[in-house]
Coordinates of C-alpha atoms in Angstrom, one line a residue:
Chain A
M561 CA -3.9 -15.6 30.5
K562 CA -4.4 -15.7 34.3
E563 CA -0.8 -16.8 34.7
L564 CA 0.2 -13.7 32.3
E565 CA -1.7 -11.4 34.4
E566 CA -0.2 -12.6 37.4
L567 CA 3.3 -12.3 36.1
R568 CA 2.5 -8.9 35.0
Q569 CA 1.5 -7.8 38.5
V570 CA 4.6 -9.3 40.3
M571 CA 6.6 -7.7 37.5
I572 CA 5.0 -4.4 37.9
K573 CA 5.4 -4.6 41.9
T574 CA 8.9 -5.6 41.5
H575 CA 9.5 -2.9 38.9
F576 CA 7.8 -0.1 41.5
K577 CA 10.0 -1.7 44.4
T578 CA 13.0 -1.2 42.4
R579 CA 12.4 1.9 41.0
K580 CA 11.9 3.3 44.4
K581 CA 15.3 2.3 45.5
E582 CA 16.7 3.8 42.3
M583 CA 15.0 7.0 42.7
I584 CA 16.7 7.2 46.2
I585 CA 20.2 6.3 44.7
V586 CA 19.6 8.6 41.7
T587 CA 18.4 11.5 43.9
I588 CA 21.6 11.5 46.4
T589 CA 23.7 11.1 43.1
L590 CA 22.1 14.0 41.7
I591 CA 22.6 16.0 44.8
I592 CA 26.3 15.0 45.1
L593 CA 27.0 15.7 41.7
S594 CA 25.3 19.1 41.7
I595 CA 27.2 20.1 44.8
L596 CA 30.6 18.9 43.0
Y597 CA 29.8 20.6 39.8
S598 CA 28.7 23.9 41.9
L599 CA 32.0 23.6 43.8
G600 CA 34.3 23.1 40.9
L601 CA 33.1 25.9 38.8
G602 CA 33.1 28.2 41.7
Y603 CA 36.5 27.3 42.6
Y604 CA 37.2 27.7 38.5
L605 CA 35.8 31.2 38.7
W606 CA 37.5 32.3 41.9
K607 CA 40.6 31.2 40.9
Y608 CA 41.0 32.4 37.3
E609 CA 38.1 34.7 37.0
H610 CA 38.7 36.4 40.3
I611 CA 34.9 36.3 41.0
T612 CA 34.8 36.0 45.0
N613 CA 31.1 36.3 45.9
L614 CA 29.6 33.3 44.2
F615 CA 28.6 31.7 47.3
E616 CA 27.2 34.7 49.4
F617 CA 23.6 35.6 49.2
N618 CA 23.6 39.5 49.4
G619 CA 19.6 39.8 49.1
I620 CA 17.1 39.5 46.5
G621 CA 19.2 41.1 43.6
D622 CA 21.1 37.7 43.5
L623 CA 18.4 36.0 41.9
F624 CA 18.8 38.3 39.0
D625 CA 22.6 37.8 38.7
V626 CA 22.8 35.5 35.7
T627 CA 26.1 33.5 37.1
K628 CA 24.5 32.7 40.3
I629 CA 21.5 31.5 38.6
Y630 CA 23.0 29.1 36.6
I631 CA 25.4 27.8 39.3
H632 CA 22.8 27.3 42.0
T633 CA 19.5 26.6 40.1
L634 CA 20.4 25.4 36.5
T635 CA 23.0 22.8 37.2
P636 CA 21.0 20.5 39.1
I637 CA 17.8 20.9 37.0
V638 CA 20.0 20.2 34.1
F639 CA 21.5 17.0 35.7
S640 CA 17.9 15.8 36.7
A641 CA 16.5 16.3 33.2
I642 CA 19.2 14.4 31.7
L643 CA 19.0 11.5 34.1
L644 CA 15.3 11.6 34.1
F645 CA 14.8 11.3 30.3
F646 CA 17.1 8.2 30.4
L647 CA 15.2 6.4 33.2
Y648 CA 11.8 7.3 31.7
R649 CA 13.0 6.3 28.1
D650 CA 14.2 3.0 29.1
R651 CA 11.7 2.2 31.7
H652 CA 10.2 -0.8 29.8
Y653 CA 13.7 -2.5 29.0
R654 CA 14.6 -1.9 32.6
V655 CA 11.7 -3.8 34.2
K656 CA 12.8 -7.1 35.5
D657 CA 11.5 -9.8 33.4
Y658 CA 10.2 -7.6 30.5
Y659 CA 11.6 -9.9 28.0
Q660 CA 10.2 -12.9 29.6
Y661 CA 7.0 -11.2 29.9
R662 CA 7.1 -9.8 26.3
K663 CA 7.8 -13.5 24.9
Q664 CA 4.9 -14.8 26.9
Y665 CA 2.6 -12.1 26.1
K666 CA 3.3 -12.4 22.2
E667 CA 2.9 -16.2 22.4
L668 CA -0.5 -16.3 24.6
I669 CA -2.2 -13.0 24.0
Y670 CA -1.3 -12.3 20.3
K671 CA -1.6 -15.7 19.0
K672 CA -5.0 -15.9 20.8
V673 CA -6.4 -12.6 19.2
L674 CA -5.3 -13.6 15.8
S675 CA -6.9 -17.1 16.4
D676 CA -10.2 -15.5 17.3
I677 CA -10.4 -13.9 14.1
F678 CA -8.4 -16.0 11.7
Q679 CA -7.9 -19.4 10.9
E680 CA -4.8 -21.6 10.5
V681 CA -2.7 -18.8 12.2
E682 CA 0.9 -19.1 12.8
L683 CA 2.7 -16.5 14.6
F684 CA 6.7 -16.1 14.9
P685 CA 7.8 -13.2 16.7
R686 CA 11.4 -13.3 16.0
Q687 CA 11.2 -14.0 12.4
G688 CA 9.8 -11.8 9.6
L689 CA 8.9 -11.8 5.9
P690 CA 12.2 -12.9 3.7
R691 CA 14.0 -10.1 2.3
S692 CA 13.4 -11.6 -1.1
K693 CA 9.6 -11.5 -0.7
V694 CA 9.8 -8.1 0.4
K695 CA 12.0 -7.0 -2.4
N696 CA 10.0 -8.6 -5.0
S697 CA 6.9 -6.9 -3.9
M698 CA 8.5 -4.0 -5.8
I699 CA 6.8 -1.4 -3.2
V700 CA 9.4 -1.2 -0.5
E701 CA 12.7 0.9 -0.7
M702 CA 15.2 -1.9 0.3
G703 CA 17.8 0.4 1.3
E704 CA 21.0 -1.1 2.8
S705 CA 20.1 -2.9 5.9
F706 CA 16.6 -5.2 6.4
Y707 CA 15.0 -6.2 9.4
S708 CA 11.7 -8.1 9.9
T709 CA 10.1 -9.5 13.0
D710 CA 6.6 -10.5 14.2
Y711 CA 5.7 -12.8 11.1
H712 CA 2.0 -13.6 11.3
K713 CA -0.1 -15.7 8.7
G714 CA -3.4 -17.0 8.4
I715 CA -6.8 -17.5 6.8
Y716 CA -9.8 -14.9 6.8
K717 CA -13.1 -15.9 4.8
G718 CA -11.0 -18.5 2.8
V719 CA -8.3 -15.9 1.8
S720 CA -4.7 -16.7 3.1
F721 CA -2.5 -14.0 4.1
E722 CA 0.9 -13.1 5.9
G723 CA 2.6 -10.3 7.1
S724 CA 5.2 -8.7 9.2
D725 CA 6.9 -5.8 10.6
V726 CA 9.5 -4.5 8.3
T727 CA 12.2 -2.1 8.4
T728 CA 14.7 -0.8 5.8
Q729 CA 17.4 1.7 6.5
H730 CA 20.3 3.1 4.5
E731 CA 23.5 4.8 6.2
V732 CA 24.3 8.5 5.8
D733 CA 27.5 10.0 6.5
L734 CA 27.7 12.9 8.8
E735 CA 30.7 15.1 9.4
H736 CA 32.4 12.8 11.9
T737 CA 30.1 10.0 12.0
S738 CA 27.4 8.0 10.2
A739 CA 23.6 7.4 11.1
Y740 CA 21.2 5.1 9.8
V741 CA 18.0 6.5 8.3
N742 CA 14.8 4.8 7.8
D743 CA 13.5 4.1 4.1
F744 CA 10.8 1.9 5.2
F745 CA 9.1 1.5 8.9
G746 CA 5.8 -0.4 8.9
Q747 CA 4.2 -3.4 7.9
V748 CA 4.1 -5.4 4.6
Y749 CA 1.3 -8.0 3.6
I750 CA 0.8 -10.4 1.1
F751 CA -2.8 -11.6 0.4
E752 CA -4.1 -14.2 -2.0
F753 CA -5.7 -12.2 -4.9
N754 CA -9.0 -13.4 -6.2
K755 CA -8.1 -12.5 -9.9
R756 CA -5.7 -14.9 -12.0
F757 CA -3.2 -12.7 -14.0
S758 CA 0.2 -12.5 -15.0
G759 CA 2.2 -9.1 -15.4
T760 CA 3.0 -6.5 -12.6
L761 CA 0.7 -3.5 -11.7
I762 CA 2.3 -1.1 -8.8
V763 CA 0.0 1.3 -7.4
T764 CA 1.7 3.5 -4.8
E765 CA 0.3 6.7 -3.0
N766 CA 1.7 9.7 -4.8
N767 CA 4.7 11.4 -3.4
I768 CA 6.7 7.8 -2.4
L769 CA 9.6 7.0 -4.2
Y770 CA 10.6 3.5 -5.0
N771 CA 13.6 2.5 -6.7
K772 CA 12.2 -0.1 -9.1
K773 CA 9.1 0.6 -10.7
P774 CA 7.7 -0.7 -14.3
K775 CA 8.5 2.1 -16.7
D776 CA 4.7 2.7 -18.0
Y777 CA 3.0 5.2 -16.0
L778 CA -0.9 5.2 -16.6
E779 CA -3.4 7.7 -16.0
M780 CA -6.6 6.3 -15.1
E781 CA -10.0 7.6 -15.7
D782 CA -10.7 8.4 -12.2
Q783 CA -9.0 11.8 -11.7
E784 CA -9.6 11.6 -7.7
F785 CA -7.5 8.2 -7.9
N786 CA -4.8 10.0 -10.0
R787 CA -4.1 12.6 -7.5
S788 CA -4.1 10.0 -4.7
F789 CA -2.0 7.2 -6.5
T790 CA 0.5 6.6 -9.2
V791 CA 0.0 3.7 -11.4
S792 CA 2.6 2.0 -13.0
T793 CA 2.5 -1.4 -15.1
N794 CA 4.2 -3.2 -17.5
D795 CA 0.8 -4.6 -18.9
K796 CA -1.8 -1.8 -19.7
H797 CA -4.7 -4.5 -20.1
L798 CA -4.0 -5.8 -16.6
A799 CA -4.2 -2.4 -15.1
Y800 CA -7.5 -1.9 -16.6
Y801 CA -8.7 -5.4 -15.8
I802 CA -7.6 -5.0 -11.9
L803 CA -8.2 -1.5 -11.6
T804 CA -11.9 -1.4 -12.3
P805 CA -13.9 1.9 -11.5
T806 CA -15.1 0.2 -8.4
F807 CA -12.0 -1.3 -7.3
M808 CA -10.2 2.1 -7.5
N809 CA -13.1 3.6 -5.1
K810 CA -12.1 0.7 -2.8
L811 CA -8.5 1.5 -2.8
K812 CA -9.3 5.3 -2.2
A813 CA -11.4 4.3 0.8
I814 CA -8.5 2.0 2.4
K815 CA -6.3 5.0 1.9
K816 CA -8.3 7.1 3.8
E817 CA -9.0 4.5 6.6
V818 CA -5.6 3.3 6.9
E819 CA -2.9 5.4 9.2
G820 CA 0.3 5.9 7.1
K821 CA 1.5 5.8 3.7
I822 CA 0.0 2.7 1.8
S823 CA 1.0 1.1 -1.5
F824 CA -0.1 -2.0 -3.4
S825 CA 1.5 -4.3 -6.0
F826 CA -0.3 -7.0 -7.9
I827 CA 2.5 -9.5 -8.7
D828 CA 2.0 -13.4 -9.5
N829 CA -1.6 -13.8 -8.5
K830 CA -0.7 -11.9 -5.1
L831 CA -1.6 -8.7 -3.7
N832 CA 1.4 -7.0 -1.7
I833 CA 0.5 -4.2 0.5
A834 CA 3.2 -1.7 2.3
I835 CA 1.9 0.5 4.9
Y836 CA 4.5 3.1 5.9
N837 CA 3.3 4.2 9.6
N838 CA 6.5 4.3 11.6
K839 CA 5.0 2.0 13.8
D840 CA 5.9 -1.8 15.0
I841 CA 2.8 -3.7 15.6
F842 CA 2.5 -6.5 18.5
E843 CA 4.7 -4.3 21.0
C844 CA 3.3 -4.9 24.4
D845 CA 3.2 -2.5 27.0
P846 CA 3.2 -4.3 30.8
F847 CA 2.1 -1.1 32.4
N848 CA -1.3 -1.3 30.5
D849 CA -4.1 -3.6 31.4
I850 CA -4.3 -6.8 29.3
D851 CA -7.9 -5.9 28.1
E852 CA -6.4 -2.7 26.9
E853 CA -3.4 -4.5 25.1
I854 CA -5.9 -7.0 23.6
A855 CA -8.1 -4.0 22.3
K856 CA -5.0 -2.1 20.7
T857 CA -3.9 -5.4 19.1
S858 CA -7.4 -6.1 17.9
K859 CA -7.2 -2.4 16.3
E860 CA -3.8 -3.1 14.7
I861 CA -4.6 -6.4 13.3
S862 CA -8.1 -5.2 11.8
V863 CA -6.3 -3.6 8.9
I864 CA -6.2 -7.4 7.6
T865 CA -9.8 -7.7 7.8
Q866 CA -10.6 -4.3 6.6
I867 CA -8.6 -4.7 3.3
I868 CA -10.0 -8.5 2.6
D869 CA -13.7 -7.2 3.1
T870 CA -13.3 -4.1 1.5
L871 CA -11.7 -5.5 -1.5
D872 CA -13.8 -8.5 -1.6
L873 CA -10.9 -10.6 -1.9
D874 CA -13.0 -13.4 -0.6
N875 CA -15.2 -13.4 -4.0
D876 CA -14.1 -16.2 -5.9
I877 CA -15.8 -15.8 -9.3
F878 CA -12.8 -15.1 -10.8
K879 CA -10.9 -18.2 -10.1
Chain B
M1083 CA 28.5 35.1 -51.3
S1084 CA 28.2 37.7 -48.6
T1085 CA 28.6 36.8 -44.9
S1086 CA 25.0 37.8 -44.2
T1087 CA 23.7 35.7 -46.9
I1088 CA 25.4 32.8 -45.4
I1089 CA 23.8 33.4 -42.1
I1090 CA 20.6 33.7 -43.5
L1091 CA 21.0 30.5 -45.2
I1092 CA 21.9 29.0 -42.2
V1093 CA 19.3 30.3 -40.0
V1094 CA 16.8 28.8 -42.7
A1095 CA 18.7 25.5 -42.8
V1096 CA 18.4 25.4 -39.1
V1097 CA 14.6 26.2 -39.1
I1098 CA 13.7 23.5 -41.9
V1099 CA 15.6 21.0 -39.5
I1100 CA 13.8 22.0 -36.6
I1101 CA 10.4 22.0 -38.4
L1102 CA 11.3 18.5 -40.1
G1103 CA 12.6 17.0 -37.1
W1104 CA 9.4 18.1 -35.2
F1105 CA 6.9 16.7 -38.1
I1106 CA 8.8 13.3 -38.1
G1107 CA 8.5 13.2 -34.3
T1108 CA 5.0 14.3 -34.4
S1109 CA 4.0 12.0 -37.2
N1110 CA 5.5 9.0 -35.3
K1111 CA 3.8 10.2 -32.3
L1112 CA 0.4 9.8 -34.2
N1113 CA 1.6 6.4 -35.7
R1114 CA 2.0 5.1 -32.4
A1115 CA -1.3 6.1 -31.1
V1116 CA -2.8 4.7 -34.3
V1117 CA -0.9 1.1 -33.2
K1118 CA -2.1 1.5 -29.7
I1119 CA -5.6 1.7 -30.8
D1120 CA -5.2 -1.3 -33.3
E1121 CA -3.8 -3.2 -30.4
A1122 CA -6.7 -2.3 -28.0
D1123 CA -9.0 -3.1 -30.6
S1124 CA -7.5 -6.6 -31.3
D1125 CA -7.7 -7.0 -27.4
I1126 CA -11.5 -6.3 -27.8
D1127 CA -11.6 -8.8 -30.4
V1128 CA -9.8 -11.4 -28.2
A1129 CA -12.1 -10.9 -25.2
L1130 CA -15.2 -10.9 -27.5
T1131 CA -14.5 -14.2 -28.8
K1132 CA -13.6 -15.7 -25.5
R1133 CA -16.8 -14.4 -24.5
Y1134 CA -18.7 -15.9 -27.5
D1135 CA -16.9 -19.3 -26.8
A1136 CA -18.0 -19.4 -23.2
L1137 CA -21.8 -18.5 -24.1
T1138 CA -21.7 -21.1 -26.8
K1139 CA -20.7 -23.8 -24.2
M1140 CA -22.9 -22.5 -21.9
V1141 CA -25.8 -23.1 -24.3
D1142 CA -24.8 -26.6 -24.7
V1143 CA -25.2 -27.0 -21.0
V1144 CA -28.3 -25.3 -21.1
K1145 CA -29.7 -27.4 -23.8
G1146 CA -29.2 -30.4 -21.5
Y1147 CA -31.7 -29.0 -19.2
A1148 CA -34.0 -26.9 -21.0
K1149 CA -34.4 -29.0 -24.5
H1150 CA -37.7 -27.5 -25.4
E1151 CA -36.9 -24.4 -24.9
K1152 CA -33.6 -23.8 -26.9
E1153 CA -34.7 -21.9 -29.8
T1154 CA -35.3 -19.2 -27.6
I1155 CA -31.9 -18.7 -26.6
F1156 CA -30.2 -19.1 -29.8
E1157 CA -29.7 -15.7 -31.6
V1158 CA -27.1 -15.8 -34.4
I1159 CA -23.9 -13.9 -33.5
N1160 CA -21.2 -13.5 -36.2
L1161 CA -18.0 -12.5 -35.1
R1162 CA -15.3 -12.0 -37.9
K1163 CA -12.1 -10.2 -38.3
G1164 CA -12.0 -6.5 -39.1
M1165 CA -15.5 -5.6 -37.6
S1166 CA -16.0 -1.8 -37.1
V1167 CA -16.7 -0.4 -33.5
Q1168 CA -20.4 -0.3 -34.1
E1169 CA -20.4 -4.0 -35.1
K1170 CA -18.6 -5.0 -32.3
Q1171 CA -20.8 -3.1 -30.0
D1172 CA -24.0 -4.7 -31.7
A1173 CA -22.2 -8.3 -31.3
S1174 CA -21.5 -7.5 -27.5
K1175 CA -25.2 -6.5 -27.2
K1176 CA -26.5 -9.7 -28.6
M1177 CA -24.1 -11.4 -26.3
D1178 CA -25.7 -9.6 -23.4
A1179 CA -29.0 -10.5 -24.4
M1180 CA -28.3 -14.2 -24.7
Q1181 CA -26.6 -14.1 -21.5
G1182 CA -29.8 -12.7 -20.0
Q1183 CA -31.9 -15.3 -21.6
I1184 CA -29.4 -18.1 -20.1
N1185 CA -29.9 -16.1 -16.8
V1186 CA -33.5 -16.2 -17.1
L1187 CA -33.7 -20.1 -18.0
A1188 CA -31.3 -21.0 -14.9
E1189 CA -34.3 -19.5 -12.7
A1190 CA -36.6 -21.5 -14.3
Y1191 CA -34.5 -24.6 -13.8
P1192 CA -32.9 -24.9 -10.6
E1193 CA -31.1 -28.1 -11.4
L1194 CA -29.4 -25.8 -14.0
K1195 CA -28.3 -23.3 -11.8
S1196 CA -26.8 -25.7 -9.2
S1197 CA -24.8 -27.8 -11.9
E1198 CA -21.1 -27.5 -11.6
N1199 CA -20.8 -26.8 -15.2
Y1200 CA -23.2 -24.1 -15.1
N1201 CA -21.4 -22.4 -12.2
T1202 CA -18.1 -22.8 -14.0
L1203 CA -19.2 -21.5 -17.1
Q1204 CA -20.7 -18.2 -15.1
K1205 CA -17.3 -17.7 -13.4
T1206 CA -15.5 -17.8 -16.7
I1207 CA -18.0 -15.5 -18.4
V1208 CA -18.0 -13.0 -15.4
D1209 CA -14.0 -13.1 -15.7
V1210 CA -14.3 -12.6 -19.8
E1211 CA -16.6 -9.7 -19.1
E1212 CA -14.2 -8.1 -16.9
H1213 CA -11.5 -8.4 -19.8
I1214 CA -14.0 -7.0 -22.2
Q1215 CA -14.2 -4.0 -19.8
A1216 CA -10.6 -3.6 -19.6
S1217 CA -10.0 -3.9 -23.1
R1218 CA -12.8 -1.2 -24.0
R1219 CA -11.4 1.2 -21.2
M1220 CA -7.8 0.7 -22.8
F1221 CA -9.4 1.5 -26.1
N1222 CA -11.2 4.3 -25.3
A1223 CA -8.1 5.8 -23.3
N1224 CA -6.1 5.5 -26.5
V1225 CA -8.9 6.9 -28.7
S1226 CA -8.8 9.7 -26.3
M1227 CA -5.3 10.3 -26.3
L1228 CA -5.3 10.4 -30.4
N1229 CA -8.5 12.4 -30.6
Q1230 CA -6.8 14.9 -28.2
M1231 CA -3.9 15.3 -30.4
I1232 CA -5.8 15.3 -33.6
V1233 CA -7.5 18.6 -32.1
S1234 CA -4.8 20.2 -30.6
F1235 CA -2.8 22.9 -32.7
P1236 CA -0.1 22.2 -34.0
T1237 CA -0.3 18.5 -34.1
S1238 CA -3.5 19.1 -35.9
I1239 CA -1.4 20.0 -39.0
V1240 CA 0.4 16.8 -39.1
A1241 CA -2.8 14.8 -38.4
G1242 CA -4.4 16.6 -41.4
M1243 CA -1.6 15.9 -43.7
K1244 CA -1.6 12.5 -42.5
G1245 CA -5.5 12.2 -43.2
L1246 CA -6.3 10.9 -39.6
S1247 CA -9.5 11.8 -38.4
K1248 CA -11.3 11.5 -34.9
K1249 CA -11.8 7.7 -34.0
E1250 CA -15.1 6.4 -32.6
F1251 CA -15.2 5.2 -28.8
F1252 CA -16.5 1.7 -27.9
E1253 CA -19.3 2.9 -26.0
A1254 CA -20.7 0.7 -23.1
D1255 CA -24.2 0.2 -22.0
D1256 CA -24.6 1.9 -18.7
I1257 CA -25.2 -1.6 -16.9
K1258 CA -21.9 -2.7 -18.1
K1259 CA -19.8 0.6 -16.9
E1260 CA -20.3 -1.0 -13.6
D1261 CA -18.4 -4.1 -12.3
V1262 CA -20.0 -7.4 -13.3
K1263 CA -22.0 -8.6 -10.7
I1264 CA -23.7 -12.1 -10.9
D1265 CA -25.8 -14.3 -8.5
L1266 CA -24.6 -17.7 -8.6

């Protein structure tokens, strides 16, 4: 951890040095570009539009001359804004050694945070849940392309789990080009469930559409639950067996606590959970203090303990 | 036959076909609801039988530890095919009582409570009770659906013609409406 902090400090120092140089170069470039652009536009207007007094300043009234305002003020501002936007947007990726830092960070910090809470922790930042597992969970719209990273697994209170970031996308045709739109962007977790069963039960938050659901929809006795979730199953007995009144209350509580849209599926003695929150977890910011980052990560993974604790998955009386 | 008479006949025929189609559709819907209730009913039978079997095994285990008290925990419970909802409720209550007696005995015999067989059977019973609750809720949901159709107009007409009447719910004791909790 000490090594990592040293690396971070060196990296930030180097970054700010480089950044200072960059800013000087960018500023000079901006000034040259602005002058060139203004001269070019001025020449065009003088030559073809016969406007001759563009560069003359004839008193305060000129400040309200739209053409002059545009040439002398707006041009440099627009250039600066565009450049600064790109500079700021890519600031992490332009930090020298960022990738090296991120790799070490994941291996040291995230593994430590996970190991402090869970047993038998495994973390593979470049791997994710296999596509087949995510697809078989039946709660993720699979789209056309699939990415999964930051695979992690472990055991909490005797309950084994695995999870990763998942993104699925489909292509949409625009007029002259095409773009990828997210079908799912969040995390998928698979927990060992504490009841033995066969059949499929899917509980999705209302207004989420998935491509493959069992055909039979079911209204439960809890109207508040029905307003929050859609239940579909190929075995009604299974639905009533798992969705006891208490369990439905617990699912409602989890829905309130978790950020993003949440869906559950119960298949092959497993509980699959998909959280669509438009977020990647385990992404570090080198400009943040390590303790701050640890706190952020602990919060991110608290969803795992929260689910196991709230749903009493460690209760083995049904096994 | 005049054109207007033909039109009237066609209209009447269309109306009759529509009514007949609706009648058949509604009748089939009611039949399906009754079948679902029967399925849920047999689901309860299966769950009750499983619970009874588990309790019987439990009694055998208890016998080994509490020989001189065995009479107190034996109550005759008859499970047979075609029991009415009331009879099933009674059998379920008797099983609850038996389970209660077993739990009391287990408190008095710590060796019994800590035995592996006892704990395994307790877990089985808890699971079976969850299945009974599931079957009961499914049965009641199906009964509720049929009863709603029977009292709703115009389905009530078809239900009346078929001689269907409102079905009885399988009521649970208040304590059983909650999830099963057990101290092992």
